[in-house]
Amino acid sequence: MAEQQLVVFGLGKEEFGIDISRVREIVRLQNITAIPQSMDFVEGIVNLRGQIVPIVDLRLKLHCPQ
């Protein structure tokens, strides 16, 4: 049987795993710039080495309890 490597994270009381080959990188939390009038689940954006990356709160996006 082949070994499978996962990146595991928690969301509420649930744990999820994503195959490591689907993850580009994991970075430390940066200063998030808010976007006025954006969807409630969009925390804002960050500049990651010249690329603008949206920050999404999956708990809110998937309607999970706090």
PDB file of C-alpha atoms in Angstrom:
ATOM      1  CA  MET A   1       0.000   0.000   0.000  1.00  0.00           C
ATOM      2  CA  ALA A   2       1.385   3.436  -0.944  1.00  0.00           C
ATOM      3  CA  GLU A   3       1.938   6.022   1.773  1.00  0.00           C
ATOM      4  CA  GLN A   4      -0.244   9.114   1.530  1.00  0.00           C
ATOM      5  CA  GLN A   5       0.794  12.462   3.010  1.00  0.00           C
ATOM      6  CA  LEU A   6      -1.906  14.910   4.061  1.00  0.00           C
ATOM      7  CA  VAL A   7      -2.122  18.454   5.321  1.00  0.00           C
ATOM      8  CA  VAL A   8      -4.708  18.283   8.116  1.00  0.00           C
ATOM      9  CA  PHE A   9      -6.628  21.231   9.548  1.00  0.00           C
ATOM     10  CA  GLY A  10      -9.548  21.736  11.866  1.00  0.00           C
ATOM     11  CA  LEU A  11     -12.728  23.639  11.148  1.00  0.00           C
ATOM     12  CA  GLY A  12     -15.060  23.766  14.110  1.00  0.00           C
ATOM     13  CA  LYS A  13     -15.262  20.264  15.559  1.00  0.00           C
ATOM     14  CA  GLU A  14     -14.341  18.620  12.240  1.00  0.00           C
ATOM     15  CA  GLU A  15     -10.918  17.705  10.873  1.00  0.00           C
ATOM     16  CA  PHE A  16     -10.152  17.784   7.153  1.00  0.00           C
ATOM     17  CA  GLY A  17      -7.218  16.480   5.146  1.00  0.00           C
ATOM     18  CA  ILE A  18      -5.891  17.564   1.757  1.00  0.00           C
ATOM     19  CA  ASP A  19      -3.330  15.595  -0.222  1.00  0.00           C
ATOM     20  CA  ILE A  20      -0.019  17.390   0.212  1.00  0.00           C
ATOM     21  CA  SER A  21       0.533  17.478  -3.559  1.00  0.00           C
ATOM     22  CA  ARG A  22      -2.466  19.871  -3.827  1.00  0.00           C
ATOM     23  CA  VAL A  23      -0.943  22.387  -1.369  1.00  0.00           C
ATOM     24  CA  ARG A  24       1.405  24.994  -2.834  1.00  0.00           C
ATOM     25  CA  GLU A  25       2.699  26.323   0.491  1.00  0.00           C
ATOM     26  CA  ILE A  26       1.792  27.199   4.060  1.00  0.00           C
ATOM     27  CA  VAL A  27       2.689  30.723   5.143  1.00  0.00           C
ATOM     28  CA  ARG A  28       2.547  32.544   8.449  1.00  0.00           C
ATOM     29  CA  LEU A  29      -0.327  34.907   9.066  1.00  0.00           C
ATOM     30  CA  GLN A  30       0.280  38.361   7.591  1.00  0.00           C
ATOM     31  CA  ASN A  31      -1.435  41.707   7.910  1.00  0.00           C
ATOM     32  CA  ILE A  32      -4.778  41.426   6.130  1.00  0.00           C
ATOM     33  CA  THR A  33      -6.119  44.447   4.254  1.00  0.00           C
ATOM     34  CA  ALA A  34      -9.901  44.670   4.560  1.00  0.00           C
ATOM     35  CA  ILE A  35     -12.008  45.112   1.434  1.00  0.00           C
ATOM     36  CA  PRO A  36     -15.004  47.407   1.937  1.00  0.00           C
ATOM     37  CA  GLN A  37     -18.385  46.008   0.873  1.00  0.00           C
ATOM     38  CA  SER A  38     -17.016  42.476   0.291  1.00  0.00           C
ATOM     39  CA  MET A  39     -18.864  39.263   1.118  1.00  0.00           C
ATOM     40  CA  ASP A  40     -18.978  38.539   4.867  1.00  0.00           C
ATOM     41  CA  PHE A  41     -16.724  35.464   4.528  1.00  0.00           C
ATOM     42  CA  VAL A  42     -13.939  37.446   2.799  1.00  0.00           C
ATOM     43  CA  GLU A  43     -11.525  38.606   5.511  1.00  0.00           C
ATOM     44  CA  GLY A  44      -9.583  40.740   3.032  1.00  0.00           C
ATOM     45  CA  ILE A  45      -6.448  40.389   0.917  1.00  0.00           C
ATOM     46  CA  VAL A  46      -2.700  39.978   1.440  1.00  0.00           C
ATOM     47  CA  ASN A  47       0.230  40.712  -0.848  1.00  0.00           C
ATOM     48  CA  LEU A  48       2.200  37.480  -1.113  1.00  0.00           C
ATOM     49  CA  ARG A  49       5.439  38.162  -3.003  1.00  0.00           C
ATOM     50  CA  GLY A  50       3.688  40.532  -5.409  1.00  0.00           C
ATOM     51  CA  GLN A  51       0.517  38.486  -5.849  1.00  0.00           C
ATOM     52  CA  ILE A  52      -2.758  39.634  -4.322  1.00  0.00           C
ATOM     53  CA  VAL A  53      -4.334  36.684  -2.485  1.00  0.00           C
ATOM     54  CA  PRO A  54      -7.871  36.740  -1.067  1.00  0.00           C
ATOM     55  CA  ILE A  55      -8.287  35.504   2.516  1.00  0.00           C
ATOM     56  CA  VAL A  56     -11.503  33.538   3.022  1.00  0.00           C
ATOM     57  CA  ASP A  57     -12.921  32.413   6.374  1.00  0.00           C
ATOM     58  CA  LEU A  58     -14.046  28.854   5.573  1.00  0.00           C
ATOM     59  CA  ARG A  59     -16.103  28.681   8.752  1.00  0.00           C
ATOM     60  CA  LEU A  60     -18.293  31.519   7.473  1.00  0.00           C
ATOM     61  CA  LYS A  61     -18.236  30.369   3.846  1.00  0.00           C
ATOM     62  CA  LEU A  62     -19.426  26.874   4.810  1.00  0.00           C
ATOM     63  CA  HIS A  63     -21.893  28.182   7.434  1.00  0.00           C
ATOM     64  CA  CYS A  64     -20.219  26.326  10.316  1.00  0.00           C
ATOM     65  CA  PRO A  65     -20.893  27.329  13.936  1.00  0.00           C
ATOM     66  CA  GLN A  66     -18.238  29.327  15.761  1.00  0.00           C
TER      67      GLN A  66
END
